[in-house]
Amino acid sequence: MAEHPSYELLYHPAIPGRGEFVRLAFEAAGVPVTDIANSEKDGYSEVQKICANKDIESSDGNPPIFSPPALRVPGKGRDGKALVISQTPNILLYLGDKLGLVPDDEAGKLYVNQLTLTALDLANEIHDSHHPIGVMLYYEDQKTEALRKAKDVRENRFPKFFSYFSRVLEHNERNGGGGKYMVGDKLTYADTTVWQVLDGVSFAFPKELEARRKEFPLLFDTFYENLKQEKGLKEYIKSARRLPFSQGLFRYYDELDRQ
Amino acid sequence: MAEHPSYELLYHPAIPGRGEFVRLAFEAAGVPVTDIANSEKDGYSEVQKICANKDIESSDGNPPIFSPPALRVPGKGRDGKALVISQTPNILLYLGDKLGLVPDDEAGKLYVNQLTLTALDLANEIHDSHHPIGVMLYYEDQKTEALRKAKDVRENRFPKFFSYFSRVLEHNERNGGGGKYMVGDKLTYADTTVWQVLDGVSFAFPKELEARRKEFPLLFDTFYENLKQEKGLKEYIKSARRLPFSQGLFRYYDELDRQ
């Protein structure tokens, strides 16, 4: 077993949100991470002090952070201080090698990053389906626009993204990966990230997904179901430790779903 | 001088768009890239065949591509075939080391990727200010929503992003970089990417920018102006080779600008 440093996730408390993409990587690898806002008294104050300040450094000599999630790794920054990095795909890129969640070859690592960025693009579009105008406005104050945006996301974007990820799986199946994984023949953070977005879709748009899932059996029947059986993830997904979806990145509003 | 393989950019013709973030990296490094759609007869057919097909592979054994831009590097993929990768920040990540556009240390490389992802997030929000509902709809068919979205982007998002990038520069200034660069003391692809987004803002929202730029002198007077003097970029930015903004990622509609 490799020795791991102590890893700290800096994110909002109580919601899965973008922090969940990072949590899933740790769970899949069986490596511990301290979720500061959810595990320490005044933890969220600490997160805000580092991630949501207007200072010219986040902490420990690292540049400022635009918004959470961030990852702090004591001892791994410059001059023996903590490394503090942000942007979900950047955190996953950093962790990929260290947690054993990428293939060994350069091309494989690039595909994993490519798929992760694409899955996170879909997550952004889903976010915008309930917040098309502004992140600081209430849903109720942009509901008219949300109804129209969500219709476009459901009718045009879901088929495009689902077709894409299905073809990636089919490509991998033909190249020896068995269609179980997005890249190569073992789990990568592209798998956990795509999976979490699909799980978010199943929460936010249950009727739409029910109507569409049979068009994409490799994605929903094989890939999505298989991931729930992966070591580490199997226990976590069923556990009370996994935060339920609520009012975060993925939200359920009946009127935005297929009618 | 390092030996470089032949690099090929696969993107739409005639617009800067997301391809420009990749072009700027090559121009800054003084390394040639063939822009297939803009330089070859039937070049765009070739781009579409690789980037916009519904096949299960893009080409040369690489997985499918969700959308352009993509980068093709003959001989650098598996089994001596071409490597074909997509997603703008993924292409830049690949090129960073190869073109000498990242610092040597891991923390520095991660900061460059972090800032690039944040600049591209701003580019996405600017895109959504003219296309808040759907990419396949005309602007005129989502103009009502665009007016409201653009107002939010101008009033709330620009100050947040400009403040962030200014603080990054200030952080770097205090740590020896002189405030000329985002990370370290020489040009990285974070600089070219942030610069291109700011240049896009100056095209799409000239009145808004004129009103705000004096609040952020380090960003607009120092960083933005200095980059135009960088070797390689200086000549390119003034040249006819640089495609003008038009109806792409950054668009000018007077009614979306500050009134």
PDB file of N, CA, C and O in Angstrom, chain A residues 54-57 61-66 78 86-87 90 98 105-106 110-111 113-114 117-118 121 132-134 141 145 148-149 152 161 164 167 171 174, chain B residues 54-57 61-66 78 86-87 90 94 98 105-106 110-111 113-114 117-118 121 132-134 141 145 148-149 152 161 164 167 171 174:
ATOM      1  N   LYS A  54     -11.593  37.521   0.039  1.00  0.00           N
ATOM      2  CA  LYS A  54     -11.231  38.454  -1.038  1.00  0.00           C
ATOM      3  C   LYS A  54      -9.755  38.820  -0.916  1.00  0.00           C
ATOM      4  O   LYS A  54      -9.313  39.867  -1.355  1.00  0.00           O
ATOM      5  N   ASP A  55      -9.012  37.934  -0.272  1.00  0.00           N
ATOM      6  CA  ASP A  55      -7.599  38.183  -0.054  1.00  0.00           C
ATOM      7  C   ASP A  55      -6.789  37.829  -1.295  1.00  0.00           C
ATOM      8  O   ASP A  55      -7.307  37.245  -2.243  1.00  0.00           O
ATOM      9  N   ILE A  56      -5.544  38.176  -1.232  1.00  0.00           N
ATOM     10  CA  ILE A  56      -4.712  37.885  -2.393  1.00  0.00           C
ATOM     11  C   ILE A  56      -4.014  36.537  -2.269  1.00  0.00           C
ATOM     12  O   ILE A  56      -3.294  36.138  -3.176  1.00  0.00           O
ATOM     13  N   GLU A  57      -4.229  35.839  -1.169  1.00  0.00           N
ATOM     14  CA  GLU A  57      -3.821  34.431  -1.174  1.00  0.00           C
ATOM     15  C   GLU A  57      -4.878  33.611  -0.457  1.00  0.00           C
ATOM     16  O   GLU A  57      -5.604  34.129   0.405  1.00  0.00           O
ATOM     17  N   GLY A  61       0.470  30.481   1.273  1.00  0.00           N
ATOM     18  CA  GLY A  61       1.250  30.928   0.122  1.00  0.00           C
ATOM     19  C   GLY A  61       0.656  30.565  -1.233  1.00  0.00           C
ATOM     20  O   GLY A  61       1.251  30.857  -2.268  1.00  0.00           O
ATOM     21  N   ASN A  62      -0.494  29.906  -1.237  1.00  0.00           N
ATOM     22  CA  ASN A  62      -1.146  29.541  -2.496  1.00  0.00           C
ATOM     23  C   ASN A  62      -1.978  30.712  -3.019  1.00  0.00           C
ATOM     24  O   ASN A  62      -2.515  31.499  -2.248  1.00  0.00           O
ATOM     25  N   PRO A  63      -2.121  30.810  -4.357  1.00  0.00           N
ATOM     26  CA  PRO A  63      -2.940  31.891  -4.923  1.00  0.00           C
ATOM     27  C   PRO A  63      -4.414  31.756  -4.514  1.00  0.00           C
ATOM     28  O   PRO A  63      -4.829  30.714  -4.017  1.00  0.00           O
ATOM     29  N   PRO A  64      -5.185  32.821  -4.714  1.00  0.00           N
ATOM     30  CA  PRO A  64      -6.595  32.766  -4.292  1.00  0.00           C
ATOM     31  C   PRO A  64      -7.398  31.718  -5.044  1.00  0.00           C
ATOM     32  O   PRO A  64      -6.988  31.238  -6.097  1.00  0.00           O
ATOM     33  N   ILE A  65      -8.541  31.397  -4.477  1.00  0.00           N
ATOM     34  CA  ILE A  65      -9.441  30.390  -5.040  1.00  0.00           C
ATOM     35  C   ILE A  65     -10.710  31.094  -5.494  1.00  0.00           C
ATOM     36  O   ILE A  65     -11.252  31.932  -4.770  1.00  0.00           O
ATOM     37  N   PHE A  66     -11.169  30.778  -6.697  1.00  0.00           N
ATOM     38  CA  PHE A  66     -12.379  31.427  -7.212  1.00  0.00           C
ATOM     39  C   PHE A  66     -13.615  30.942  -6.467  1.00  0.00           C
ATOM     40  O   PHE A  66     -14.454  31.730  -6.073  1.00  0.00           O
ATOM     41  N   ARG A  78       4.639  24.537  -1.807  1.00  0.00           N
ATOM     42  CA  ARG A  78       5.991  25.083  -1.891  1.00  0.00           C
ATOM     43  C   ARG A  78       6.573  25.286  -0.491  1.00  0.00           C
ATOM     44  O   ARG A  78       5.843  25.635   0.437  1.00  0.00           O
ATOM     45  N   SER A  86      -7.797  24.289  -6.546  1.00  0.00           N
ATOM     46  CA  SER A  86      -9.242  24.286  -6.767  1.00  0.00           C
ATOM     47  C   SER A  86      -9.556  23.972  -8.218  1.00  0.00           C
ATOM     48  O   SER A  86      -8.656  23.725  -9.005  1.00  0.00           O
ATOM     49  N   GLN A  87     -10.811  24.019  -8.531  1.00  0.00           N
ATOM     50  CA  GLN A  87     -11.424  23.633  -9.820  1.00  0.00           C
ATOM     51  C   GLN A  87     -11.546  22.103  -9.839  1.00  0.00           C
ATOM     52  O   GLN A  87     -10.534  21.389  -9.900  1.00  0.00           O
ATOM     53  N   ASN A  90      -9.380  19.976 -11.976  1.00  0.00           N
ATOM     54  CA  ASN A  90      -7.974  20.137 -11.601  1.00  0.00           C
ATOM     55  C   ASN A  90      -7.658  19.283 -10.378  1.00  0.00           C
ATOM     56  O   ASN A  90      -6.598  18.641 -10.304  1.00  0.00           O
ATOM     57  N   LYS A  98      -2.208   9.799  -8.091  1.00  0.00           N
ATOM     58  CA  LYS A  98      -1.929   9.484  -6.685  1.00  0.00           C
ATOM     59  C   LYS A  98      -2.888   8.446  -6.114  1.00  0.00           C
ATOM     60  O   LYS A  98      -2.523   7.674  -5.232  1.00  0.00           O
ATOM     61  N   ASP A 105      -0.659   5.103 -19.349  1.00  0.00           N
ATOM     62  CA  ASP A 105      -0.141   5.807 -20.533  1.00  0.00           C
ATOM     63  C   ASP A 105      -0.727   7.212 -20.665  1.00  0.00           C
ATOM     64  O   ASP A 105      -1.832   7.509 -20.201  1.00  0.00           O
ATOM     65  N   GLU A 106       0.054   8.066 -21.345  1.00  0.00           N
ATOM     66  CA  GLU A 106      -0.329   9.470 -21.511  1.00  0.00           C
ATOM     67  C   GLU A 106      -1.674   9.617 -22.232  1.00  0.00           C
ATOM     68  O   GLU A 106      -2.529  10.401 -21.822  1.00  0.00           O
ATOM     69  N   LEU A 110      -5.108  11.449 -20.807  1.00  0.00           N
ATOM     70  CA  LEU A 110      -5.753  12.556 -21.515  1.00  0.00           C
ATOM     71  C   LEU A 110      -7.215  12.251 -21.814  1.00  0.00           C
ATOM     72  O   LEU A 110      -8.081  13.125 -21.726  1.00  0.00           O
ATOM     73  N   TYR A 111      -7.520  10.998 -22.171  1.00  0.00           N
ATOM     74  CA  TYR A 111      -8.927  10.624 -22.413  1.00  0.00           C
ATOM     75  C   TYR A 111      -9.748  10.773 -21.126  1.00  0.00           C
ATOM     76  O   TYR A 111     -10.902  11.209 -21.157  1.00  0.00           O
ATOM     77  N   ASN A 113      -9.218  12.784 -18.617  1.00  0.00           N
ATOM     78  CA  ASN A 113      -9.438  14.218 -18.377  1.00  0.00           C
ATOM     79  C   ASN A 113     -10.492  14.768 -19.346  1.00  0.00           C
ATOM     80  O   ASN A 113     -11.386  15.533 -18.962  1.00  0.00           O
ATOM     81  N   GLN A 114     -10.405  14.368 -20.607  1.00  0.00           N
ATOM     82  CA  GLN A 114     -11.357  14.807 -21.636  1.00  0.00           C
ATOM     83  C   GLN A 114     -12.795  14.426 -21.271  1.00  0.00           C
ATOM     84  O   GLN A 114     -13.723  15.244 -21.344  1.00  0.00           O
ATOM     85  N   LEU A 117     -14.044  16.416 -18.181  1.00  0.00           N
ATOM     86  CA  LEU A 117     -14.430  17.782 -18.547  1.00  0.00           C
ATOM     87  C   LEU A 117     -15.791  17.783 -19.253  1.00  0.00           C
ATOM     88  O   LEU A 117     -16.619  18.673 -19.033  1.00  0.00           O
ATOM     89  N   THR A 118     -16.037  16.784 -20.079  1.00  0.00           N
ATOM     90  CA  THR A 118     -17.311  16.720 -20.801  1.00  0.00           C
ATOM     91  C   THR A 118     -18.465  16.407 -19.844  1.00  0.00           C
ATOM     92  O   THR A 118     -19.548  17.001 -19.946  1.00  0.00           O
ATOM     93  N   ASP A 121     -19.220  19.502 -18.037  1.00  0.00           N
ATOM     94  CA  ASP A 121     -19.983  20.420 -18.902  1.00  0.00           C
ATOM     95  C   ASP A 121     -21.481  20.084 -18.825  1.00  0.00           C
ATOM     96  O   ASP A 121     -22.325  20.984 -18.751  1.00  0.00           O
ATOM     97  N   PRO A 132     -30.875  29.519 -15.054  1.00  0.00           N
ATOM     98  CA  PRO A 132     -30.377  29.995 -16.357  1.00  0.00           C
ATOM     99  C   PRO A 132     -29.942  31.453 -16.367  1.00  0.00           C
ATOM    100  O   PRO A 132     -29.180  31.854 -17.246  1.00  0.00           O
ATOM    101  N   ILE A 133     -30.403  32.244 -15.429  1.00  0.00           N
ATOM    102  CA  ILE A 133     -30.109  33.687 -15.466  1.00  0.00           C
ATOM    103  C   ILE A 133     -28.986  34.079 -14.519  1.00  0.00           C
ATOM    104  O   ILE A 133     -28.043  34.750 -14.925  1.00  0.00           O
ATOM    105  N   GLY A 134     -29.084  33.676 -13.258  1.00  0.00           N
ATOM    106  CA  GLY A 134     -28.043  34.100 -12.320  1.00  0.00           C
ATOM    107  C   GLY A 134     -27.966  33.200 -11.107  1.00  0.00           C
ATOM    108  O   GLY A 134     -28.992  32.785 -10.560  1.00  0.00           O
ATOM    109  N   ASP A 141     -37.362  33.236  -9.100  1.00  0.00           N
ATOM    110  CA  ASP A 141     -37.191  34.493  -9.842  1.00  0.00           C
ATOM    111  C   ASP A 141     -36.644  34.289 -11.254  1.00  0.00           C
ATOM    112  O   ASP A 141     -36.383  35.264 -11.967  1.00  0.00           O
ATOM    113  N   GLU A 145     -37.706  31.349 -17.383  1.00  0.00           N
ATOM    114  CA  GLU A 145     -36.564  31.016 -18.231  1.00  0.00           C
ATOM    115  C   GLU A 145     -36.124  29.567 -18.000  1.00  0.00           C
ATOM    116  O   GLU A 145     -35.696  28.876 -18.932  1.00  0.00           O
ATOM    117  N   ARG A 148     -37.989  26.952 -20.047  1.00  0.00           N
ATOM    118  CA  ARG A 148     -37.546  26.875 -21.439  1.00  0.00           C
ATOM    119  C   ARG A 148     -36.157  26.235 -21.551  1.00  0.00           C
ATOM    120  O   ARG A 148     -35.913  25.432 -22.451  1.00  0.00           O
ATOM    121  N   LYS A 149     -35.266  26.616 -20.643  1.00  0.00           N
ATOM    122  CA  LYS A 149     -33.912  26.048 -20.660  1.00  0.00           C
ATOM    123  C   LYS A 149     -33.953  24.538 -20.403  1.00  0.00           C
ATOM    124  O   LYS A 149     -33.283  23.762 -21.088  1.00  0.00           O
ATOM    125  N   ASP A 152     -34.924  22.525 -23.383  1.00  0.00           N
ATOM    126  CA  ASP A 152     -33.825  22.379 -24.343  1.00  0.00           C
ATOM    127  C   ASP A 152     -32.799  21.354 -23.855  1.00  0.00           C
ATOM    128  O   ASP A 152     -32.327  20.523 -24.636  1.00  0.00           O
ATOM    129  N   PHE A 161     -25.327  14.115 -25.174  1.00  0.00           N
ATOM    130  CA  PHE A 161     -24.348  13.634 -24.190  1.00  0.00           C
ATOM    131  C   PHE A 161     -24.480  12.118 -23.969  1.00  0.00           C
ATOM    132  O   PHE A 161     -23.469  11.423 -23.868  1.00  0.00           O
ATOM    133  N   TYR A 164     -22.975  10.321 -26.765  1.00  0.00           N
ATOM    134  CA  TYR A 164     -21.512  10.424 -26.715  1.00  0.00           C
ATOM    135  C   TYR A 164     -20.915   9.419 -25.728  1.00  0.00           C
ATOM    136  O   TYR A 164     -20.016   8.637 -26.078  1.00  0.00           O
ATOM    137  N   ARG A 167     -21.101   5.899 -26.956  1.00  0.00           N
ATOM    138  CA  ARG A 167     -20.121   5.568 -27.995  1.00  0.00           C
ATOM    139  C   ARG A 167     -18.716   5.405 -27.412  1.00  0.00           C
ATOM    140  O   ARG A 167     -17.923   4.606 -27.905  1.00  0.00           O
ATOM    141  N   HIS A 171     -16.639   2.127 -27.877  1.00  0.00           N
ATOM    142  CA  HIS A 171     -15.245   2.178 -28.333  1.00  0.00           C
ATOM    143  C   HIS A 171     -14.358   1.365 -27.395  1.00  0.00           C
ATOM    144  O   HIS A 171     -13.529   0.562 -27.832  1.00  0.00           O
ATOM    145  N   ARG A 174     -14.917  -2.428 -27.750  1.00  0.00           N
ATOM    146  CA  ARG A 174     -14.241  -2.999 -28.932  1.00  0.00           C
ATOM    147  C   ARG A 174     -12.732  -3.046 -28.763  1.00  0.00           C
ATOM    148  O   ARG A 174     -12.042  -3.735 -29.497  1.00  0.00           O
TER     149      ARG A 174
ATOM    150  N   LYS B  54     -20.868  10.495 -35.713  1.00  0.00           N
ATOM    151  CA  LYS B  54     -21.593   9.745 -34.678  1.00  0.00           C
ATOM    152  C   LYS B  54     -21.000   8.347 -34.557  1.00  0.00           C
ATOM    153  O   LYS B  54     -21.663   7.403 -34.134  1.00  0.00           O
ATOM    154  N   ASP B  55     -19.742   8.235 -34.973  1.00  0.00           N
ATOM    155  CA  ASP B  55     -19.087   6.935 -34.940  1.00  0.00           C
ATOM    156  C   ASP B  55     -18.570   6.634 -33.538  1.00  0.00           C
ATOM    157  O   ASP B  55     -18.586   7.485 -32.664  1.00  0.00           O
ATOM    158  N   ILE B  56     -18.091   5.423 -33.390  1.00  0.00           N
ATOM    159  CA  ILE B  56     -17.597   5.050 -32.072  1.00  0.00           C
ATOM    160  C   ILE B  56     -16.099   5.314 -31.932  1.00  0.00           C
ATOM    161  O   ILE B  56     -15.544   5.075 -30.880  1.00  0.00           O
ATOM    162  N   GLU B  57     -15.468   5.790 -33.000  1.00  0.00           N
ATOM    163  CA  GLU B  57     -14.126   6.319 -32.785  1.00  0.00           C
ATOM    164  C   GLU B  57     -13.956   7.581 -33.613  1.00  0.00           C
ATOM    165  O   GLU B  57     -14.631   7.771 -34.633  1.00  0.00           O
ATOM    166  N   GLY B  61      -8.041   5.067 -34.011  1.00  0.00           N
ATOM    167  CA  GLY B  61      -8.168   4.298 -32.775  1.00  0.00           C
ATOM    168  C   GLY B  61      -8.458   5.116 -31.536  1.00  0.00           C
ATOM    169  O   GLY B  61      -8.557   4.575 -30.436  1.00  0.00           O
ATOM    170  N   ASN B  62      -8.625   6.424 -31.688  1.00  0.00           N
ATOM    171  CA  ASN B  62      -8.955   7.276 -30.536  1.00  0.00           C
ATOM    172  C   ASN B  62     -10.463   7.279 -30.285  1.00  0.00           C
ATOM    173  O   ASN B  62     -11.253   7.136 -31.219  1.00  0.00           O
ATOM    174  N   PRO B  63     -10.861   7.462 -29.023  1.00  0.00           N
ATOM    175  CA  PRO B  63     -12.307   7.502 -28.711  1.00  0.00           C
ATOM    176  C   PRO B  63     -12.983   8.714 -29.377  1.00  0.00           C
ATOM    177  O   PRO B  63     -12.307   9.620 -29.849  1.00  0.00           O
ATOM    178  N   PRO B  64     -14.309   8.706 -29.437  1.00  0.00           N
ATOM    179  CA  PRO B  64     -15.018   9.810 -30.100  1.00  0.00           C
ATOM    180  C   PRO B  64     -14.793  11.153 -29.413  1.00  0.00           C
ATOM    181  O   PRO B  64     -14.377  11.217 -28.265  1.00  0.00           O
ATOM    182  N   ILE B  65     -15.094  12.202 -30.162  1.00  0.00           N
ATOM    183  CA  ILE B  65     -14.936  13.575 -29.675  1.00  0.00           C
ATOM    184  C   ILE B  65     -16.304  14.203 -29.537  1.00  0.00           C
ATOM    185  O   ILE B  65     -17.137  14.063 -30.434  1.00  0.00           O
ATOM    186  N   PHE B  66     -16.545  14.864 -28.423  1.00  0.00           N
ATOM    187  CA  PHE B  66     -17.863  15.473 -28.211  1.00  0.00           C
ATOM    188  C   PHE B  66     -18.062  16.675 -29.118  1.00  0.00           C
ATOM    189  O   PHE B  66     -19.102  16.823 -29.738  1.00  0.00           O
ATOM    190  N   ARG B  78      -1.484   5.642 -29.650  1.00  0.00           N
ATOM    191  CA  ARG B  78      -1.143   4.259 -29.372  1.00  0.00           C
ATOM    192  C   ARG B  78      -0.713   3.557 -30.656  1.00  0.00           C
ATOM    193  O   ARG B  78      -1.251   3.828 -31.726  1.00  0.00           O
ATOM    194  N   SER B  86      -9.420  16.091 -27.336  1.00  0.00           N
ATOM    195  CA  SER B  86     -10.299  17.257 -27.396  1.00  0.00           C
ATOM    196  C   SER B  86     -10.501  17.837 -26.007  1.00  0.00           C
ATOM    197  O   SER B  86      -9.944  17.351 -25.039  1.00  0.00           O
ATOM    198  N   GLN B  87     -11.347  18.836 -25.933  1.00  0.00           N
ATOM    199  CA  GLN B  87     -11.638  19.672 -24.758  1.00  0.00           C
ATOM    200  C   GLN B  87     -10.500  20.698 -24.621  1.00  0.00           C
ATOM    201  O   GLN B  87      -9.346  20.341 -24.311  1.00  0.00           O
ATOM    202  N   ASN B  90      -7.950  20.469 -21.914  1.00  0.00           N
ATOM    203  CA  ASN B  90      -7.189  19.222 -22.034  1.00  0.00           C
ATOM    204  C   ASN B  90      -6.096  19.360 -23.091  1.00  0.00           C
ATOM    205  O   ASN B  90      -4.964  18.907 -22.902  1.00  0.00           O
ATOM    206  N   TYR B  94      -2.047  19.271 -22.338  1.00  0.00           N
ATOM    207  CA  TYR B  94      -1.105  18.441 -23.106  1.00  0.00           C
ATOM    208  C   TYR B  94       0.042  19.287 -23.659  1.00  0.00           C
ATOM    209  O   TYR B  94       1.202  18.897 -23.629  1.00  0.00           O
ATOM    210  N   LYS B  98       5.007  20.588 -23.411  1.00  0.00           N
ATOM    211  CA  LYS B  98       5.680  20.414 -24.712  1.00  0.00           C
ATOM    212  C   LYS B  98       6.057  21.741 -25.346  1.00  0.00           C
ATOM    213  O   LYS B  98       7.043  21.834 -26.062  1.00  0.00           O
ATOM    214  N   ASP B 105       7.500  23.257 -11.659  1.00  0.00           N
ATOM    215  CA  ASP B 105       7.032  22.534 -10.482  1.00  0.00           C
ATOM    216  C   ASP B 105       5.555  22.157 -10.582  1.00  0.00           C
ATOM    217  O   ASP B 105       4.761  22.801 -11.271  1.00  0.00           O
ATOM    218  N   GLU B 106       5.195  21.090  -9.861  1.00  0.00           N
ATOM    219  CA  GLU B 106       3.831  20.558  -9.906  1.00  0.00           C
ATOM    220  C   GLU B 106       2.800  21.598  -9.464  1.00  0.00           C
ATOM    221  O   GLU B 106       1.756  21.750 -10.098  1.00  0.00           O
ATOM    222  N   LEU B 110      -0.377  23.071 -11.689  1.00  0.00           N
ATOM    223  CA  LEU B 110      -1.768  22.977 -11.217  1.00  0.00           C
ATOM    224  C   LEU B 110      -2.435  24.352 -11.175  1.00  0.00           C
ATOM    225  O   LEU B 110      -3.612  24.488 -11.499  1.00  0.00           O
ATOM    226  N   TYR B 111      -1.688  25.375 -10.762  1.00  0.00           N
ATOM    227  CA  TYR B 111      -2.256  26.734 -10.749  1.00  0.00           C
ATOM    228  C   TYR B 111      -2.609  27.172 -12.175  1.00  0.00           C
ATOM    229  O   TYR B 111      -3.635  27.817 -12.407  1.00  0.00           O
ATOM    230  N   ASN B 113      -3.412  25.306 -14.723  1.00  0.00           N
ATOM    231  CA  ASN B 113      -4.630  24.599 -15.134  1.00  0.00           C
ATOM    232  C   ASN B 113      -5.862  25.181 -14.440  1.00  0.00           C
ATOM    233  O   ASN B 113      -6.915  25.395 -15.059  1.00  0.00           O
ATOM    234  N   GLN B 114      -5.740  25.464 -13.152  1.00  0.00           N
ATOM    235  CA  GLN B 114      -6.840  26.053 -12.359  1.00  0.00           C
ATOM    236  C   GLN B 114      -7.312  27.382 -12.961  1.00  0.00           C
ATOM    237  O   GLN B 114      -8.514  27.622 -13.138  1.00  0.00           O
ATOM    238  N   LEU B 117      -9.020  26.895 -16.398  1.00  0.00           N
ATOM    239  CA  LEU B 117     -10.393  26.412 -16.239  1.00  0.00           C
ATOM    240  C   LEU B 117     -11.316  27.549 -15.801  1.00  0.00           C
ATOM    241  O   LEU B 117     -12.460  27.643 -16.257  1.00  0.00           O
ATOM    242  N   THR B 118     -10.827  28.424 -14.950  1.00  0.00           N
ATOM    243  CA  THR B 118     -11.652  29.536 -14.468  1.00  0.00           C
ATOM    244  C   THR B 118     -11.901  30.549 -15.589  1.00  0.00           C
ATOM    245  O   THR B 118     -13.016  31.048 -15.753  1.00  0.00           O
ATOM    246  N   ASP B 121     -14.447  29.115 -17.795  1.00  0.00           N
ATOM    247  CA  ASP B 121     -15.785  29.244 -17.175  1.00  0.00           C
ATOM    248  C   ASP B 121     -16.377  30.615 -17.501  1.00  0.00           C
ATOM    249  O   ASP B 121     -17.567  30.729 -17.817  1.00  0.00           O
ATOM    250  N   PRO B 132     -28.604  32.003 -23.814  1.00  0.00           N
ATOM    251  CA  PRO B 132     -28.930  31.444 -22.488  1.00  0.00           C
ATOM    252  C   PRO B 132     -29.835  30.218 -22.523  1.00  0.00           C
ATOM    253  O   PRO B 132     -29.864  29.455 -21.563  1.00  0.00           O
ATOM    254  N   ILE B 133     -30.550  30.007 -23.614  1.00  0.00           N
ATOM    255  CA  ILE B 133     -31.530  28.905 -23.647  1.00  0.00           C
ATOM    256  C   ILE B 133     -31.021  27.687 -24.399  1.00  0.00           C
ATOM    257  O   ILE B 133     -31.079  26.571 -23.888  1.00  0.00           O
ATOM    258  N   GLY B 134     -30.506  27.900 -25.614  1.00  0.00           N
ATOM    259  CA  GLY B 134     -30.061  26.730 -26.373  1.00  0.00           C
ATOM    260  C   GLY B 134     -29.082  27.092 -27.467  1.00  0.00           C
ATOM    261  O   GLY B 134     -29.253  28.105 -28.146  1.00  0.00           O
ATOM    262  N   ASP B 141     -34.226  34.318 -31.164  1.00  0.00           N
ATOM    263  CA  ASP B 141     -35.257  33.502 -30.528  1.00  0.00           C
ATOM    264  C   ASP B 141     -35.035  33.322 -29.025  1.00  0.00           C
ATOM    265  O   ASP B 141     -35.784  32.594 -28.367  1.00  0.00           O
ATOM    266  N   GLU B 145     -34.456  36.509 -22.963  1.00  0.00           N
ATOM    267  CA  GLU B 145     -33.685  35.890 -21.888  1.00  0.00           C
ATOM    268  C   GLU B 145     -32.239  36.396 -21.895  1.00  0.00           C
ATOM    269  O   GLU B 145     -31.619  36.558 -20.845  1.00  0.00           O
ATOM    270  N   ARG B 148     -31.656  39.637 -20.009  1.00  0.00           N
ATOM    271  CA  ARG B 148     -31.590  39.466 -18.560  1.00  0.00           C
ATOM    272  C   ARG B 148     -30.299  38.764 -18.128  1.00  0.00           C
ATOM    273  O   ARG B 148     -29.689  39.130 -17.118  1.00  0.00           O
ATOM    274  N   LYS B 149     -29.908  37.744 -18.884  1.00  0.00           N
ATOM    275  CA  LYS B 149     -28.673  37.014 -18.565  1.00  0.00           C
ATOM    276  C   LYS B 149     -27.450  37.941 -18.681  1.00  0.00           C
ATOM    277  O   LYS B 149     -26.572  37.937 -17.807  1.00  0.00           O
ATOM    278  N   ASP B 152     -26.979  40.196 -15.759  1.00  0.00           N
ATOM    279  CA  ASP B 152     -26.402  39.505 -14.597  1.00  0.00           C
ATOM    280  C   ASP B 152     -24.901  39.261 -14.789  1.00  0.00           C
ATOM    281  O   ASP B 152     -24.116  39.452 -13.858  1.00  0.00           O
ATOM    282  N   PHE B 161     -15.074  37.854 -11.431  1.00  0.00           N
ATOM    283  CA  PHE B 161     -13.937  37.287 -12.173  1.00  0.00           C
ATOM    284  C   PHE B 161     -12.774  38.289 -12.271  1.00  0.00           C
ATOM    285  O   PHE B 161     -11.619  37.909 -12.109  1.00  0.00           O
ATOM    286  N   TYR B 164     -11.005  38.439  -9.086  1.00  0.00           N
ATOM    287  CA  TYR B 164     -10.222  37.220  -8.874  1.00  0.00           C
ATOM    288  C   TYR B 164      -8.891  37.259  -9.632  1.00  0.00           C
ATOM    289  O   TYR B 164      -7.821  37.053  -9.054  1.00  0.00           O
ATOM    290  N   ARG B 167      -6.440  39.647  -8.149  1.00  0.00           N
ATOM    291  CA  ARG B 167      -5.806  39.166  -6.914  1.00  0.00           C
ATOM    292  C   ARG B 167      -4.756  38.096  -7.209  1.00  0.00           C
ATOM    293  O   ARG B 167      -3.750  37.991  -6.515  1.00  0.00           O
ATOM    294  N   HIS B 171      -1.042  38.493  -6.049  1.00  0.00           N
ATOM    295  CA  HIS B 171      -0.359  37.401  -5.345  1.00  0.00           C
ATOM    296  C   HIS B 171       0.979  37.098  -6.017  1.00  0.00           C
ATOM    297  O   HIS B 171       2.016  36.949  -5.363  1.00  0.00           O
ATOM    298  N   ARG B 174       3.595  39.879  -5.408  1.00  0.00           N
ATOM    299  CA  ARG B 174       4.215  39.798  -4.083  1.00  0.00           C
ATOM    300  C   ARG B 174       5.173  38.619  -3.959  1.00  0.00           C
ATOM    301  O   ARG B 174       5.983  38.560  -3.048  1.00  0.00           O
TER     302      ARG B 174
END
